[in-house]
Tab-separated table of C-alpha atoms and ligand atoms in Angstrom:
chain	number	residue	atom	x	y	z
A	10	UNK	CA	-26.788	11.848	-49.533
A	11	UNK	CA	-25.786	8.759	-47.516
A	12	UNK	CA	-24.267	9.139	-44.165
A	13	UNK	CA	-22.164	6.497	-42.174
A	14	UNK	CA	-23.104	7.195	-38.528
A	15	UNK	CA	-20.078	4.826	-37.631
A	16	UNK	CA	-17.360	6.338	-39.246
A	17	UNK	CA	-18.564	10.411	-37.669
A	18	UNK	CA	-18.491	8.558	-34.204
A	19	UNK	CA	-15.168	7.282	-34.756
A	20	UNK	CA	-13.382	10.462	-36.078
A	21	UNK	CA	-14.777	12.643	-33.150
A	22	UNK	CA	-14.953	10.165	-30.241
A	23	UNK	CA	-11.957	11.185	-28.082
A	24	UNK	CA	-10.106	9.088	-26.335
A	25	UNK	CA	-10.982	9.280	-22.187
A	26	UNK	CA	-8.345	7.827	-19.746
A	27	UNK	CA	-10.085	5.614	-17.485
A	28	UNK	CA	-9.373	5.158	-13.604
A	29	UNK	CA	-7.452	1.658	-14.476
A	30	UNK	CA	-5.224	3.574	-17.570
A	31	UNK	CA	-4.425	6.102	-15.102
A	32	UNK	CA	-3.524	3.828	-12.419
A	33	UNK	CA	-1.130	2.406	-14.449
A	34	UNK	CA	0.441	4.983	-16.345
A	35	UNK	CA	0.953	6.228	-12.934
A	36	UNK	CA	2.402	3.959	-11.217
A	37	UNK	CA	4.806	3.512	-14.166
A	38	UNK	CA	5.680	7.174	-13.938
A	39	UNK	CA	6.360	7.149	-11.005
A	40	UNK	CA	8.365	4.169	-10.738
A	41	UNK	CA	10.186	5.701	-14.097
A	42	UNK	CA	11.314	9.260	-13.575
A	43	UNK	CA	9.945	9.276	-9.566
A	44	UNK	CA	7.060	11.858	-10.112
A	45	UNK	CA	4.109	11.485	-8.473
A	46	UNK	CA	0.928	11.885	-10.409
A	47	UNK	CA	-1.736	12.700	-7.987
A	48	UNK	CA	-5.116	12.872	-8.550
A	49	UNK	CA	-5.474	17.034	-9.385
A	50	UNK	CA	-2.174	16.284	-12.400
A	51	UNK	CA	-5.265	13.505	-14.023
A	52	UNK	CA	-6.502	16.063	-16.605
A	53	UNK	CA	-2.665	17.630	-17.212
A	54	UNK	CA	-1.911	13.713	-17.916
A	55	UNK	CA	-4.742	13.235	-20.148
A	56	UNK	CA	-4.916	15.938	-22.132
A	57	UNK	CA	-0.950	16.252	-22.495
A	58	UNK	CA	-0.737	11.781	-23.971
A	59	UNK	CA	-3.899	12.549	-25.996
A	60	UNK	CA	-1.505	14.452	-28.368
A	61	UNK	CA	0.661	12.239	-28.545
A	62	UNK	CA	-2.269	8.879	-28.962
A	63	UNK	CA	-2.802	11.163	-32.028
A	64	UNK	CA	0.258	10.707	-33.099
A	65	UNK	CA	0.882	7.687	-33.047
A	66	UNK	CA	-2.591	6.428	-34.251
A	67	UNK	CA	-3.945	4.818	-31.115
A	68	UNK	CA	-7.673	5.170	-30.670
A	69	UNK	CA	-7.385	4.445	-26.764
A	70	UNK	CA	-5.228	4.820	-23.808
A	71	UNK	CA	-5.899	1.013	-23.075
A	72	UNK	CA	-4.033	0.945	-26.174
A	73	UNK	CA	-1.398	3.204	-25.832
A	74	UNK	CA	-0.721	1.058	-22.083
A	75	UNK	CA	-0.228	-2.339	-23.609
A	76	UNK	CA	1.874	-0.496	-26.185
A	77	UNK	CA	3.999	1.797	-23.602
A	78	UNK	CA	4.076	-1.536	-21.220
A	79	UNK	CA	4.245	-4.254	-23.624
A	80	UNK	CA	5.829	-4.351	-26.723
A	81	UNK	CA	10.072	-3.774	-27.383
A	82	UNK	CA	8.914	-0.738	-29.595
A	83	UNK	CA	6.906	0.936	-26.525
A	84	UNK	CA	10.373	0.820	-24.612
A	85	UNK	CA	11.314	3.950	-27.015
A	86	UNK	CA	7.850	5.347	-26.154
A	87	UNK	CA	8.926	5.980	-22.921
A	88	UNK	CA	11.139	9.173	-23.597
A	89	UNK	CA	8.041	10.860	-25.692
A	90	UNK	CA	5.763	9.984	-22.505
A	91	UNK	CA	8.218	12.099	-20.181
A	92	UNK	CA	8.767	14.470	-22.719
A	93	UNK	CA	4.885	14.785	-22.865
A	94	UNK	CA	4.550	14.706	-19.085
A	95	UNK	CA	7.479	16.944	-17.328
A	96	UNK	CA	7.247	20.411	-16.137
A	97	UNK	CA	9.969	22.529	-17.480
A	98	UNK	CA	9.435	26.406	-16.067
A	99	UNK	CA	12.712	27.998	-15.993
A	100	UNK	CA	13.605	31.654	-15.730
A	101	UNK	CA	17.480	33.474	-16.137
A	102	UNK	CA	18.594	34.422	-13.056
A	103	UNK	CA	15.760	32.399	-11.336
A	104	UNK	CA	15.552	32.818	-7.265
A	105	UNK	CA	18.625	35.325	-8.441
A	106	UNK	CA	19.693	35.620	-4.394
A	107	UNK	CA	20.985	31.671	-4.865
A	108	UNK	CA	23.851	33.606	-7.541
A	109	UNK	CA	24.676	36.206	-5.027
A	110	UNK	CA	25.488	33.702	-2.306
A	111	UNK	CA	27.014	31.424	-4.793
A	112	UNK	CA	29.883	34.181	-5.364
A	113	UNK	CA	29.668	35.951	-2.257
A	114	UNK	CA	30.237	33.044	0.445
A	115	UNK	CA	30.387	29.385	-1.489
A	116	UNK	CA	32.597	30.324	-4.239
A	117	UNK	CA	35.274	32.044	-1.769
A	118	UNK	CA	35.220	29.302	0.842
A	119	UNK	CA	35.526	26.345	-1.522
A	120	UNK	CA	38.468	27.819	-3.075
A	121	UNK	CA	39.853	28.033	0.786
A	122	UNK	CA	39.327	25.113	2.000
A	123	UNK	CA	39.868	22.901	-1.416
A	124	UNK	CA	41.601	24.855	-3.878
A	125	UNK	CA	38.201	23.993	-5.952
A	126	UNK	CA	38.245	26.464	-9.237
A	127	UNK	CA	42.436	27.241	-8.931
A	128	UNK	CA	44.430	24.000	-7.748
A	129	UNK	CA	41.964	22.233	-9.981
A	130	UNK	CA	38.865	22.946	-12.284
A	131	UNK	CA	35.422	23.829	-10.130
A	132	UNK	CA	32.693	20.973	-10.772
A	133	UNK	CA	28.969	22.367	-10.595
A	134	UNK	CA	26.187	20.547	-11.896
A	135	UNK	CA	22.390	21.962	-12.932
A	136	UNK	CA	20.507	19.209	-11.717
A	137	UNK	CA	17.017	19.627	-14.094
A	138	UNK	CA	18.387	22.155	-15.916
A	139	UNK	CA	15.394	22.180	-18.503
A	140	UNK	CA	15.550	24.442	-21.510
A	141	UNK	CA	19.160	25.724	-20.218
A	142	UNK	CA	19.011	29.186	-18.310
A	143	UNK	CA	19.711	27.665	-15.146
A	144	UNK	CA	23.206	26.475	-16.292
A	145	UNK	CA	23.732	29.511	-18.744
A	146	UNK	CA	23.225	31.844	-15.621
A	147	UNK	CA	25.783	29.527	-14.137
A	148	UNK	CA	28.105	30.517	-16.955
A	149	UNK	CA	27.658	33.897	-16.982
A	150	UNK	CA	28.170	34.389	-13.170
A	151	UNK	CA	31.124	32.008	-13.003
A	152	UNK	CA	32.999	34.307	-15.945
A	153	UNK	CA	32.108	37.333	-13.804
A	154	UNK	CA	33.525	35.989	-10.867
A	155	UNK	CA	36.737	34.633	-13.175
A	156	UNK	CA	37.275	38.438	-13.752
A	157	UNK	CA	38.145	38.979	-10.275
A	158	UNK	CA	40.170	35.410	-9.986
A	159	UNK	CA	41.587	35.207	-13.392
A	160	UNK	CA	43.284	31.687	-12.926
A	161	UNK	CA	39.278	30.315	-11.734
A	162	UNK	CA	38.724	27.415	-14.074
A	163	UNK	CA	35.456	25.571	-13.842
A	164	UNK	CA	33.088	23.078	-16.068
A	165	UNK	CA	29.335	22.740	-15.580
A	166	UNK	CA	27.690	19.804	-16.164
A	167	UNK	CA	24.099	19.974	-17.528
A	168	UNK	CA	21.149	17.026	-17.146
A	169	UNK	CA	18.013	16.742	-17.669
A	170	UNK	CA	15.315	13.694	-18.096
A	171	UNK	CA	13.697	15.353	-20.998
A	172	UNK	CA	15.090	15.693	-24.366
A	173	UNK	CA	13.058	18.324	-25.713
A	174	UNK	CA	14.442	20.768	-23.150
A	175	UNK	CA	18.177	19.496	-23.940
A	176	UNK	CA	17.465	19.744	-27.392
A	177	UNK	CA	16.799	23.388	-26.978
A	178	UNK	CA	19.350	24.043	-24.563
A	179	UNK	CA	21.973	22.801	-27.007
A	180	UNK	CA	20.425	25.360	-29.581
A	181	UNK	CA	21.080	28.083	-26.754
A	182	UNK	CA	18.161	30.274	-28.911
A	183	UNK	CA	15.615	32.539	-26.644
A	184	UNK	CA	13.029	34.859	-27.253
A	185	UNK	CA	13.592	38.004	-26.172
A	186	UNK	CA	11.039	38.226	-24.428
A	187	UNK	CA	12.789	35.311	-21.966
A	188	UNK	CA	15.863	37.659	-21.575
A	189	UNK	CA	14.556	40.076	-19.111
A	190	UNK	CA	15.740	38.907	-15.944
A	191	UNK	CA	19.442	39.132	-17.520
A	192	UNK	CA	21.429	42.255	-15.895
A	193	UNK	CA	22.165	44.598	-19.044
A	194	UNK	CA	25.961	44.621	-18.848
A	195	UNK	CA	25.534	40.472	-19.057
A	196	UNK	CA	23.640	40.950	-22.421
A	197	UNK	CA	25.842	43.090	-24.068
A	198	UNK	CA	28.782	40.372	-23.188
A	199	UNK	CA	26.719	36.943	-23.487
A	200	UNK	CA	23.803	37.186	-25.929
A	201	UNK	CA	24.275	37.581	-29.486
A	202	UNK	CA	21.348	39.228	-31.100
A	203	UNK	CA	20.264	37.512	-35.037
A	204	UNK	CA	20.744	39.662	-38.023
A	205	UNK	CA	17.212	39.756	-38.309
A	206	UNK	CA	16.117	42.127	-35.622
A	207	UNK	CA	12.401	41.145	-36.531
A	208	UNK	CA	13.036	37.819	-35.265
A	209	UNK	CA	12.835	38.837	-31.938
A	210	UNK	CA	15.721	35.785	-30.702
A	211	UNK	CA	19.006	35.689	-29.440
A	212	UNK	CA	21.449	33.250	-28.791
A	213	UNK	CA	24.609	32.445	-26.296
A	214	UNK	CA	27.702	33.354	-27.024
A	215	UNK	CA	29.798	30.567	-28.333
A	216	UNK	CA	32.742	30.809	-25.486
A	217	UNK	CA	29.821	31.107	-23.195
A	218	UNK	CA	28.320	27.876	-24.509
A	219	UNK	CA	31.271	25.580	-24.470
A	220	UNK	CA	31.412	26.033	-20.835
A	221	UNK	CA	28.194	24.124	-20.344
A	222	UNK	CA	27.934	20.186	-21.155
A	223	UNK	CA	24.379	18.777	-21.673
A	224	UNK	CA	23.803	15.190	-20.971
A	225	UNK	CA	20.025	13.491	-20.559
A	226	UNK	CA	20.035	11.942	-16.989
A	227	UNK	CA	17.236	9.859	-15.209
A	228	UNK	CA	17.409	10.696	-11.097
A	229	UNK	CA	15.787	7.118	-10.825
A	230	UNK	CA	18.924	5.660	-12.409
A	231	UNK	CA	20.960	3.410	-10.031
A	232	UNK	CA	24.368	4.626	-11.364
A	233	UNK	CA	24.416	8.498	-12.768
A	234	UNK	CA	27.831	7.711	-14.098
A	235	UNK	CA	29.830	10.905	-13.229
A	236	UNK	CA	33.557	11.317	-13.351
A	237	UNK	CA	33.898	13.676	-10.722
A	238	UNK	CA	32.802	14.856	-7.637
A	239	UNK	CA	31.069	17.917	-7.854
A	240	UNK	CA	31.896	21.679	-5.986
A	241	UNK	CA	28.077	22.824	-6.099
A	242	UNK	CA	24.853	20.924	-7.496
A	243	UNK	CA	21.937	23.052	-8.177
A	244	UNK	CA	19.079	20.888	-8.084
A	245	UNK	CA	16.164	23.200	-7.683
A	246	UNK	CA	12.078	23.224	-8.687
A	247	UNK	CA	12.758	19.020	-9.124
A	248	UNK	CA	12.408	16.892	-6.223
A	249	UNK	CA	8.925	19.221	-5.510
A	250	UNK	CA	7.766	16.680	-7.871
A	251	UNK	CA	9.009	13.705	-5.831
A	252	UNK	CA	7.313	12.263	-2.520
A	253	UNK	CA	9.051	12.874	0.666
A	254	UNK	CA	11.037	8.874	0.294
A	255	UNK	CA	12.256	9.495	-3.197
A	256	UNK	CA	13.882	13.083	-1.849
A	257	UNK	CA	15.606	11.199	0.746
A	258	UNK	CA	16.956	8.755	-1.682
A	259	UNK	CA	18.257	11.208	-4.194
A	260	UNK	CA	19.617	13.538	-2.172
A	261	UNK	CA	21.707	10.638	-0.457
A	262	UNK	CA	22.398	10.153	-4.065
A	263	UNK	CA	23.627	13.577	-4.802
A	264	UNK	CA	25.764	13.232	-1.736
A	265	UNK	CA	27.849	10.668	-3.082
A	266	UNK	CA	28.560	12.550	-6.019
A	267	UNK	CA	29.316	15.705	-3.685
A	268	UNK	CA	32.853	17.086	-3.008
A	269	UNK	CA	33.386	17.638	0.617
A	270	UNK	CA	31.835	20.391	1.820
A	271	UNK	CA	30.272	21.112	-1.555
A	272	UNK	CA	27.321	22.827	-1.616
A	273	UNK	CA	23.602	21.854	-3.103
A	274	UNK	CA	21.143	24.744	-3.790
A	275	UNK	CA	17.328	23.687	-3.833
A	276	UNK	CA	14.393	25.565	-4.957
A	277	UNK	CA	12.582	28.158	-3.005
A	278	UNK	CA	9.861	26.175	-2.584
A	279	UNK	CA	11.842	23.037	-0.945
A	280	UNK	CA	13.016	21.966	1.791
A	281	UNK	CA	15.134	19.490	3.063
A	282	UNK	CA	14.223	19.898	6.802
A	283	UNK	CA	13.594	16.511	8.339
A	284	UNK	CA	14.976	14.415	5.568
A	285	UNK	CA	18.392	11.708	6.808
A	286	UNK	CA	21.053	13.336	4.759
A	287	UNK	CA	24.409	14.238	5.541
A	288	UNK	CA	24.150	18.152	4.480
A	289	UNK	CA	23.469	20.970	7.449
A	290	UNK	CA	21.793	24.200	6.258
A	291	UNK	CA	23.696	27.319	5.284
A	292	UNK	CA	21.167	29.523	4.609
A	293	UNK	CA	17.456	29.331	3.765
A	294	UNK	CA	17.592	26.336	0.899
A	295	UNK	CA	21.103	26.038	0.945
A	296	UNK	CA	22.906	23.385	2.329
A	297	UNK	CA	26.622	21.934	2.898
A	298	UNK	CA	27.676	18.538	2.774
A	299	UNK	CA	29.261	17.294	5.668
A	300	UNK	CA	31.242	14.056	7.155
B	417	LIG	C1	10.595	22.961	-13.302
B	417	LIG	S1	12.054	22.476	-14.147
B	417	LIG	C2	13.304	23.313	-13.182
B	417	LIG	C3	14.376	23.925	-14.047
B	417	LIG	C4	15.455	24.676	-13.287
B	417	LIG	N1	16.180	23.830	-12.384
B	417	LIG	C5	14.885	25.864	-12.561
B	417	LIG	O1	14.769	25.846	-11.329
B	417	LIG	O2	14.529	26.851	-13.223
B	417	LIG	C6	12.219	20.763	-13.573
B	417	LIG	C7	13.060	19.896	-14.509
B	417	LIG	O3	13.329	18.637	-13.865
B	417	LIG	C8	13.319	17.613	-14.847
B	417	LIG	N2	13.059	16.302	-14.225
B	417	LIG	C9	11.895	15.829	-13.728
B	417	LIG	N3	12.039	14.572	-13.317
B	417	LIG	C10	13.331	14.216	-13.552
B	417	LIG	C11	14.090	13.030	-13.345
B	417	LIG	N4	13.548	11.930	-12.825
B	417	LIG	N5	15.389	13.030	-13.699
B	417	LIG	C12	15.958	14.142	-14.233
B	417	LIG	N6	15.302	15.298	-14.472
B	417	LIG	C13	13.987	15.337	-14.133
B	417	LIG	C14	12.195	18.052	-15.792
B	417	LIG	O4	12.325	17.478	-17.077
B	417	LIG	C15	12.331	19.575	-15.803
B	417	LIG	O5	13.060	20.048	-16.911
């Protein structure tokens, strides 16, 4: 039997992302979609654009650079590479206490002191809303709270960088094993269960649905291009991702798209202690816009 030595090298070699590769896909990351690859998210990077070298046929991540950087077809790259390299944990009902407060306190004083959700329609906006139970918990507490105001009227305005998570969102399917966290009365009203019980899925109700828009949206853009000023922006397990200058930057960016007094809800984990914004804090990780 004859054996080519070259060829088994070349099917099993894998590609390795040298220090210079990851320098620059870094540095492009960053300066794309603001997240900072530090030197522990290396491996995650590697083994995450391997898949997608495969792909695409490229042998090396010198390669895949020059192609990403270089070439008018690379530009479309770009959206796979996020796709490949975003973090998109979600949960229903996630940090559930931000929900309570939402109805308890923000929702009441908005629709004192602006009329927000009766004079006119209530603007809130899941900021990174990945795979959509942020902005479907948004829904269903919203039409809870409607049953106690029935002339509330509100619209909530989904974004995300990635459009893998959107994609799904849109579809509005779930395990069932993601429904959990969902109180049981909210089930029965907002989840739809598939003929096939053995399929183990459900999906949103349709009225539930509509209230949700999905659009993909890049916090590095200059211009996010929104009609109106939002009521409440929940923007929360995203800037963690960002250094300290970038937070500043896009929460002074939020601002401008924030109502008076409108509220922004971060994640547990964040803060926005020490950063020049014109918000004050309500409560532990939320805050109120102000001036
Ligand atoms: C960890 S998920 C958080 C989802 C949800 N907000 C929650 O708390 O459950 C973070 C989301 O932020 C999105 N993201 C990261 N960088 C972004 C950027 N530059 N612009 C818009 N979205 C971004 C990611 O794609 C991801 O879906």
């Amino acid at each position: 039997m004859n054996w080519d030595a070259k060829s088994t090298i070349a099917i099993t070699a894998q590609p390795r992302l040298t220090d210079r590769d990851f320098q620059i896909l870094s540095e492009f990351i960053h300066d794309s979609c603001g997240i900072k690859m530090s030197g522990p998210k290396r491996s995650m990077l590697e083994m995450r654009l391997k898949k997608r070298l495969l792909q695409l046929n490229i042998s090396s991540f010198a390669e895949y650079c020059k192609f990403v950087l270089g070439s008018n077809e690379g530009a479309k790259e770009i959206i796979h590479m996020i796709d490949a390299i975003t973090t998109n944990k979600t949960d229903f009902f996630r940090e559930a206490n931000h929900f309570h407060y939402l109805c308890e306190q923000a929702l009441p004083e908005l629709i004192d002191s602006s009329g927000a959700g009766i004079r006119r329609a209530l603007h809130v906006w899941s900021a990174g809303c990945s795979t959509g139970e942020e902005p479907y918990t948004l829904a269903m507490v919203l039409n809870e709270f409607a049953e106690h105001h029935p002339h509330l009227t509100f619209n909530i305005l989904a974004t995300d960088i990635c459009t893998k998570v959107l994609e799904k969102a849109r579809q509005a399917v779930y395990d069932k094993a993601r429904i959990e966290t969902i109180p049981d009365s909210m089930k029965k009203k907002y989840l739809l269960r598939a003929k096939d019980a053995n399929k183990g899925i459900v999906r949103i109700i349709p009225s539930l649905r509509a209230n949700v828009t999905y659009r993909r949206l890049n916090f590095m853009d200059k211009d996010f291009g929104l009609k109106e000023k939002m009521d409440v922006i929940f923007c929360r397990n995203v800037i963690i991702y960002f250094e300290r200058s970038t937070q500043e930057k896009l929460l002074r960016h939020f601002c401008d798209y924030l109502a008076p007094e409108g509220y922004i809800f971060v994640g547990h984990s964040e803060t926005l202690h020490g950063l020049d914004v014109p918000l004050v804090s309500v409560a532990p990780t939320i805050y109120r816009r102000v001036g």
